[in-house]
Short mmCIF file of C-alpha atoms and ligand atoms in Angstrom, two decimals:
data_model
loop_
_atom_site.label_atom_id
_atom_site.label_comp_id
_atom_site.label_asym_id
_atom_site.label_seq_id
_atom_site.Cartn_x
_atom_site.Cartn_y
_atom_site.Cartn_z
CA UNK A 296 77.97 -33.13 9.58
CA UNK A 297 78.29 -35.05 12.36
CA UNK A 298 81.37 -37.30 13.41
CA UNK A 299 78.51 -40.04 14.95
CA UNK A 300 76.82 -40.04 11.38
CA UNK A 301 78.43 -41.72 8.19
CA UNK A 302 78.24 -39.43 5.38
CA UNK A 303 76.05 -40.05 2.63
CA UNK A 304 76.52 -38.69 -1.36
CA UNK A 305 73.79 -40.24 -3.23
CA UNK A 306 73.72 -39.55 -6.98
CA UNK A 307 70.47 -38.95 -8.65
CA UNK A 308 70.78 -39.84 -12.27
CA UNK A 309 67.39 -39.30 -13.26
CA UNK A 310 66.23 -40.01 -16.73
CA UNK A 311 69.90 -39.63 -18.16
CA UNK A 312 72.92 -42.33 -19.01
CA UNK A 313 73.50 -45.05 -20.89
CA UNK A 314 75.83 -48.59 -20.57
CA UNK A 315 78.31 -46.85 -22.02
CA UNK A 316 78.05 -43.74 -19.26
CA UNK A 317 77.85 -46.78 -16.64
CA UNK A 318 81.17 -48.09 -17.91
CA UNK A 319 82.66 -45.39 -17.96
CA UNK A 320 81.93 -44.17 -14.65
CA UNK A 321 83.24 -47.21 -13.01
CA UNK A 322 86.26 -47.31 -14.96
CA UNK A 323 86.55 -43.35 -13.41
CA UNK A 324 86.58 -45.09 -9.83
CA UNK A 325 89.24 -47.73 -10.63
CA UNK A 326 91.49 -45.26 -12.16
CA UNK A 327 91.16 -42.48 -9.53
CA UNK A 328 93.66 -42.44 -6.87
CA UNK A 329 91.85 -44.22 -4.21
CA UNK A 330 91.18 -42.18 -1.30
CA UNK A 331 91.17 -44.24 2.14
CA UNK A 332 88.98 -41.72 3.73
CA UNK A 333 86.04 -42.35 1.24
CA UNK A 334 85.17 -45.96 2.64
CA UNK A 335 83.54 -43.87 5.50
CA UNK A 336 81.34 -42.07 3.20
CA UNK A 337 78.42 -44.38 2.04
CA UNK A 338 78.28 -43.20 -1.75
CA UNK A 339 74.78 -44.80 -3.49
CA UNK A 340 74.70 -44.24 -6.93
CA UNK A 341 70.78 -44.15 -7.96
CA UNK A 342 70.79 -44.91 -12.24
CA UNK A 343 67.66 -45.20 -14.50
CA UNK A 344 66.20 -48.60 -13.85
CA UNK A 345 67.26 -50.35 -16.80
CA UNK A 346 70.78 -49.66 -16.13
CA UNK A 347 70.71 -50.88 -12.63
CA UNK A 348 71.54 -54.41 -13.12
CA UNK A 349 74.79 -53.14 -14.96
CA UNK A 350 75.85 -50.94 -12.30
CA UNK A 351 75.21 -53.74 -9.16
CA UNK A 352 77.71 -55.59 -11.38
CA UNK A 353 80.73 -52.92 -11.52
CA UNK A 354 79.58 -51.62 -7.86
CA UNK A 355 81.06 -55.46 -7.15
CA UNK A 356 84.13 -54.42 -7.57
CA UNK A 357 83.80 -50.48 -6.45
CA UNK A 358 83.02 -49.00 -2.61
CA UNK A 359 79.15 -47.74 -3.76
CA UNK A 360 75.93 -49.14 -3.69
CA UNK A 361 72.97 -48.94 -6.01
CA UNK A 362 69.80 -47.25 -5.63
CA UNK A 363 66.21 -47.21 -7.40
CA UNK A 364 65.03 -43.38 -8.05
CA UNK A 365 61.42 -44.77 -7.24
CA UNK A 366 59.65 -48.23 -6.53
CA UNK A 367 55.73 -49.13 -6.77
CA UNK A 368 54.13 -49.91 -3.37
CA UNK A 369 53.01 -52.86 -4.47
CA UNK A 370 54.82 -56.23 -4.87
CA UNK A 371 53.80 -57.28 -7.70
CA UNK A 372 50.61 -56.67 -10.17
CA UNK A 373 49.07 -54.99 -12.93
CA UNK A 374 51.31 -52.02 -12.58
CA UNK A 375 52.54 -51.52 -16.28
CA UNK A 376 55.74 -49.50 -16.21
CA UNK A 377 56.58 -49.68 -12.44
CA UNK A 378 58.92 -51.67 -10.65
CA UNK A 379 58.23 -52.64 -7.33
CA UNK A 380 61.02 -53.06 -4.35
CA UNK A 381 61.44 -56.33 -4.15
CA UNK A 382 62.38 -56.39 -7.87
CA UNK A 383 65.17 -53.60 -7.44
CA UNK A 384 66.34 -55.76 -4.12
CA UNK A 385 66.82 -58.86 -6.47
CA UNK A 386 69.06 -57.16 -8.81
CA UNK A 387 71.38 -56.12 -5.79
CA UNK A 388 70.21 -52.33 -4.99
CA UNK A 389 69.90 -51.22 -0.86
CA UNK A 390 68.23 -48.13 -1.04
CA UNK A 391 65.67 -46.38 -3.32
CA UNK A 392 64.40 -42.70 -3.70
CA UNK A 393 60.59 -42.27 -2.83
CA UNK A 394 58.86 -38.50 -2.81
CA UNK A 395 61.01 -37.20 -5.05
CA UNK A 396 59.54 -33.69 -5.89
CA UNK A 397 59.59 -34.43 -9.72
CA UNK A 398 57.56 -37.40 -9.10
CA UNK A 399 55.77 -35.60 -6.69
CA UNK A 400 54.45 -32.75 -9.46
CA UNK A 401 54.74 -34.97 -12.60
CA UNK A 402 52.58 -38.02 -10.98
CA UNK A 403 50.79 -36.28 -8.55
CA UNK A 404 52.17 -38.25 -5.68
CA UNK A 405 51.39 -36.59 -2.07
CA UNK A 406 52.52 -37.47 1.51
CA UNK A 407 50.53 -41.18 1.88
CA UNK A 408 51.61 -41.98 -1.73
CA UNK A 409 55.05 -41.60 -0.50
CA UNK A 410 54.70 -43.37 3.03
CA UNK A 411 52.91 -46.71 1.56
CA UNK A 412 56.34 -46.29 -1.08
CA UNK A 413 58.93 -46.34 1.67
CA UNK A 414 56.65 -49.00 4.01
CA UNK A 415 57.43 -50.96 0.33
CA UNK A 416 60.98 -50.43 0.72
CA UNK A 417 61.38 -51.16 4.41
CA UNK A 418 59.54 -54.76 3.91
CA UNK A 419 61.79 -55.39 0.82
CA UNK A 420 65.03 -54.39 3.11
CA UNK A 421 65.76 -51.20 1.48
CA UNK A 422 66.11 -47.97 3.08
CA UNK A 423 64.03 -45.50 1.55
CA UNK A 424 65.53 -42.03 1.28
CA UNK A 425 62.46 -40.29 1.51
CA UNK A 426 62.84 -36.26 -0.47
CA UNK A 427 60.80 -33.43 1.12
CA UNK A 428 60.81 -29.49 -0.22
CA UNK A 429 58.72 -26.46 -0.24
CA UNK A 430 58.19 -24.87 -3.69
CA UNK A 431 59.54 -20.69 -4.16
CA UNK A 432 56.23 -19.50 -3.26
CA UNK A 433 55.89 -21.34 -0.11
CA UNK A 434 59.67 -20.10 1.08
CA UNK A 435 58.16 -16.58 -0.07
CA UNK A 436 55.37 -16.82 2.25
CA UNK A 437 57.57 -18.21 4.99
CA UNK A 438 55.91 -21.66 4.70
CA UNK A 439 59.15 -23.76 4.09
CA UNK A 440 59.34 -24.92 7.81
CA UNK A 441 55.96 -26.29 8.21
CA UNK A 442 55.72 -27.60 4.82
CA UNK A 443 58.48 -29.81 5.05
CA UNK A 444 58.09 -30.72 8.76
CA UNK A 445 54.39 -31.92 7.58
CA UNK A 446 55.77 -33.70 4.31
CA UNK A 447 58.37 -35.63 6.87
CA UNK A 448 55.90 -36.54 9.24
CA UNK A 449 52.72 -37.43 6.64
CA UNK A 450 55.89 -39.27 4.47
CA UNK A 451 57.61 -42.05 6.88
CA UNK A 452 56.09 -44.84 8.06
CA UNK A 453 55.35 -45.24 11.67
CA UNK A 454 57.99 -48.21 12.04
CA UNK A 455 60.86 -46.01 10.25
CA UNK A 456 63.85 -46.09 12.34
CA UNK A 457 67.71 -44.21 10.83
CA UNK A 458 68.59 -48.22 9.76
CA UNK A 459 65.72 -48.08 6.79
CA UNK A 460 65.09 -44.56 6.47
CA UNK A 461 67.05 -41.37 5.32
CA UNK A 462 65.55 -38.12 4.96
CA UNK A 463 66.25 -35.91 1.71
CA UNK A 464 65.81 -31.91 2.15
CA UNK A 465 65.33 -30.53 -1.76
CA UNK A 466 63.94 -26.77 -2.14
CA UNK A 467 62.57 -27.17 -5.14
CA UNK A 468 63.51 -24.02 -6.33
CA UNK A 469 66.86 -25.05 -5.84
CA UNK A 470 66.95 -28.31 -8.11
CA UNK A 471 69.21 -27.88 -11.07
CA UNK A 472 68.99 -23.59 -11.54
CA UNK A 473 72.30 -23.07 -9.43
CA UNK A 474 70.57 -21.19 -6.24
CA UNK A 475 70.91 -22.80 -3.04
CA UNK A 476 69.49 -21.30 0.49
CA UNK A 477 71.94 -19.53 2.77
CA UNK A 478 73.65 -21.83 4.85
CA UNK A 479 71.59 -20.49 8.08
CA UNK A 480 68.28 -21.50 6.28
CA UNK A 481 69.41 -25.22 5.26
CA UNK A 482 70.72 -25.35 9.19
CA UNK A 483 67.08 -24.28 10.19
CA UNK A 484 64.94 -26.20 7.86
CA UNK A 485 67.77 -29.92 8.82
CA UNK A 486 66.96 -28.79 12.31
CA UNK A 487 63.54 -28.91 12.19
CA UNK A 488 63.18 -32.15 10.23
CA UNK A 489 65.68 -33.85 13.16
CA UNK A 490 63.12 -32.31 15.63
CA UNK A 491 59.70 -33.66 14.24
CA UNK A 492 61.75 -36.88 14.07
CA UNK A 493 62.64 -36.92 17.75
CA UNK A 494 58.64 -35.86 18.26
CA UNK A 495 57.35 -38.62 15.61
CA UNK A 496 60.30 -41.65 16.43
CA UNK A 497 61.62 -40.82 19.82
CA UNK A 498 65.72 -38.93 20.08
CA UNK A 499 67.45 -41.86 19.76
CA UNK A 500 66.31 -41.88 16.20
CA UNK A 501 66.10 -38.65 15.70
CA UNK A 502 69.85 -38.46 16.59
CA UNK A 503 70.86 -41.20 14.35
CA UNK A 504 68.77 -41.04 11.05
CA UNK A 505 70.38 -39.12 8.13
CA UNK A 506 69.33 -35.86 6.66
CA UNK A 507 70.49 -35.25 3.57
CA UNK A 508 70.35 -31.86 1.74
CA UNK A 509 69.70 -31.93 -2.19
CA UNK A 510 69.34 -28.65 -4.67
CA UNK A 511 72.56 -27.40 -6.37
CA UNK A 512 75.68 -29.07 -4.95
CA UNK A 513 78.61 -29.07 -6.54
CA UNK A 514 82.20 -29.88 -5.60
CA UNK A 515 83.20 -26.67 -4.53
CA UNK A 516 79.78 -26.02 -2.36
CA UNK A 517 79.56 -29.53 -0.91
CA UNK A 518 81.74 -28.84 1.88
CA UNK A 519 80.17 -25.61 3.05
CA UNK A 520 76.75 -26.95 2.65
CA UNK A 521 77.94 -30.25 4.53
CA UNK A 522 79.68 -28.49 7.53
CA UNK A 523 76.29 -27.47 8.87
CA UNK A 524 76.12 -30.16 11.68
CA UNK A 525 72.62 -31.55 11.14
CA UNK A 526 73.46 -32.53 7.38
CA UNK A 527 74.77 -35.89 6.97
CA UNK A 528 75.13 -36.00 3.21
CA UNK A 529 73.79 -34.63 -0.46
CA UNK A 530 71.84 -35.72 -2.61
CA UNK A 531 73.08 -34.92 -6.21
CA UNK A 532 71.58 -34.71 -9.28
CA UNK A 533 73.71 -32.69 -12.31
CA UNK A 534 76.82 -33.34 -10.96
CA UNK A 535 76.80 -37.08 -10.65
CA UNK A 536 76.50 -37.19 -14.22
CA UNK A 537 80.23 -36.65 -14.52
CA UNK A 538 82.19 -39.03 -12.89
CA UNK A 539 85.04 -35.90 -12.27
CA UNK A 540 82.75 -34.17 -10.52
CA UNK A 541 80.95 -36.93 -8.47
CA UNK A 542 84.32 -38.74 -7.15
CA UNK A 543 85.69 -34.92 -6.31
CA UNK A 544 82.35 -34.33 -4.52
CA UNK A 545 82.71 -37.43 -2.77
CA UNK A 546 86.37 -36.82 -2.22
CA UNK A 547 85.38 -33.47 -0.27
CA UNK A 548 83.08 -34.77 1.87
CA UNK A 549 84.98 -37.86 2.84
CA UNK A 550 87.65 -35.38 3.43
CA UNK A 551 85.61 -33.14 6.08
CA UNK A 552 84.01 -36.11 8.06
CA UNK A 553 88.18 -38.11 8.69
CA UNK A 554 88.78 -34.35 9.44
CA UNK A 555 85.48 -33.91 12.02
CA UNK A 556 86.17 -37.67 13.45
CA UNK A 557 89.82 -36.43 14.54
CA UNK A 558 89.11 -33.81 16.08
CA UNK A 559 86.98 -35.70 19.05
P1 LIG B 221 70.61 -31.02 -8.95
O1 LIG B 221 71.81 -31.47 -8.13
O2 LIG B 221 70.81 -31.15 -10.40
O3 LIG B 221 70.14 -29.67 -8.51
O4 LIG B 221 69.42 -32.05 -8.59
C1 LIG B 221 69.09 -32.31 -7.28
C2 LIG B 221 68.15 -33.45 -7.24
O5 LIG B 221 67.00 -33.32 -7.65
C3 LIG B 221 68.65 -34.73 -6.74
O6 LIG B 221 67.61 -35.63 -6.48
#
C-alpha cells in the first residue's frame, strides 16, 4: 500500500445472497462503531445482479458503492441473460468486474473478450476492475509473470487511465482453497503488472492506477498481504459474505493506510 493510493476492498459476492443477506449487511454497517479512518478506503460491494438495485438503495445511506460482477459489451440487444453497463450505471453502480477467472473458464472469455467488456464500462462511466491470474500449472512452470503481464496488457483498453480502470491480481489456485502466494511472489507479480502499465499507459498512470490482489484474504491476512507497497486493495470473495468479517477486513486496511499516511 501506498499513502498516494486510496485503498480499495471490493467484495465479490458471486452467485450467493439474498434481500434478506442485503438487509442485513447494511444494518451490520449502521450498527458497527463507525470507524473515521474507513472513509479513506473506497469499499465497493459487487452483489448478484438482481440484488443490486436493493443494495444502491442502503449504500445511500452507507460509505460503499456498488459494483456489477460482469457487464455485456454491448449496449443493448439480443443478449438474453446479460446485462450491459449502461443498465448497471442506471441503477446507481460505479464500477463492475470484467475477466473474472470464473467467467474466464466457465464462458470461455479470453483477453479481447475482456478489453471490448471494460471499453463497455469506460463509455458507460464505470471503472472496470479488470481480474488477471495464472492457473497452478502455469506458476509450476514459472509462467505466472508473463501470463499475467500478457492478460493485463491484451485486457485494458488503449484509453484506460487509473480514473476508469483498476487492475485485479487472482492466482487462481488461490481463489477460495485457503493458499495464498508468499508475500515476495504477490510483491513480484503487483510489480510487474505496475511495470507493463507504465510500458502500455505511460508512469504517470502506472503510478496512480490500483492493483488489487484477490485469492484467500481474510481479516487476519489482509494487512500482511496489503503492506506490500504495490497493492492498493483486495478483492474478496468468501469473506464478504459475512458482514463481521467484511467490515473487520475493511477496518484493517483502513487502519494501515491512516497509519502509512502519518507517517509521511
Ligand atoms: P475468495 O476470497 O473466496 O478466495 O475469492 C476471491 C475472488 O474470486 C474474488 O473475486
Amino acid at each position: 500500500m501506498n499513502h498516494k493510493r486510496p485503498p480499495v476492498i471490493a467484495g465479490n459476492w458471486k452467485m450467493n445472497g439474498t434481500s434478506e443477506m442485503v438487509r442485513q449487511f447494511s444494518e451490520s454497517i449502521l450498527n458497527n462503531v463507525w470507524d473515521e479512518n474507513l472513509k479513506q478506503c473506497e469499499i465497493i460491494v459487487c452483489p448478484p445482479a438482481p440484488l443490486i438495485p436493493l443494495f444502491c438503495e442502503n449504500a445511500s445511506q452507507a460509505a460503499f458503492v456498488v459494483g456489477g460482477q460482469d457487464c455485456h459489451s454491448s449496449e443493448s440487444g439480443a443478449y438474453t441473460g446479460d446485462v450491459s453497463a449502461l443498465m448497471l450505471k442506471d441503477v446507481g453502480c460505479n464500477s463492475v468486474i470484467v475477466g473474472h477467472s470464473e467467467r474466464r473458464i466457465s464462458y470461455n472469455e479470453i483477453n479481447s473478450t475482456v478489453k471490448l467488456k471494460a471499453s463497455a464500462a469506460k463509455k458507460a462511466g464505470l471503472t472496470a476492475i479488470v481480474c488477471v491470474g495464472e492457473t497452478q500449472d502455469q506458476k509450476n512452470d514459472g509462467e505466472t509473470v508473463e501470463i499475467v503481464t500478457t492478460q493485463v496488457l491484451e485486457s485494458i483498453p488503449e484509453s484506460a487511465s487509473d480514473i476508469d480502470t483498476m487492475i485485479a491480481y487472482e492466482p487462481i489456485w488461490a481463489i477460495g482453497t485457503g493458499k495464498i502466494p508468499k508475500i515476495n511472489e504477490i510483491a513480484n507479480v503487483h510489480n510487474a503488472i505496475r511495470g507493463a502499465v507504465a510500458k502500455s499507459k505511460g508512469a504517470e498512470v502506472a503510478e496512480r492506477i490500483r492493483i488489487l490482489y484477490g485469492g484467500s484474504v481474510k481479516p487476519d491476512n489482509v494487512a500482511e498481504i496489503l503492506s506490500i507497497d504495490d497493492v492498493d486493495g483486495a478483492l474478496v470473495g468468501g469473506a464478504s459474505l459475512s458482514s463481521n468479517d467484511f467490515w473487520s477486513l475493511c477496518t484493517n486496511a483502513a487502519k494501515l493506510f491512516a497509519m502509512l499516511s502519518r507517517k509521511v
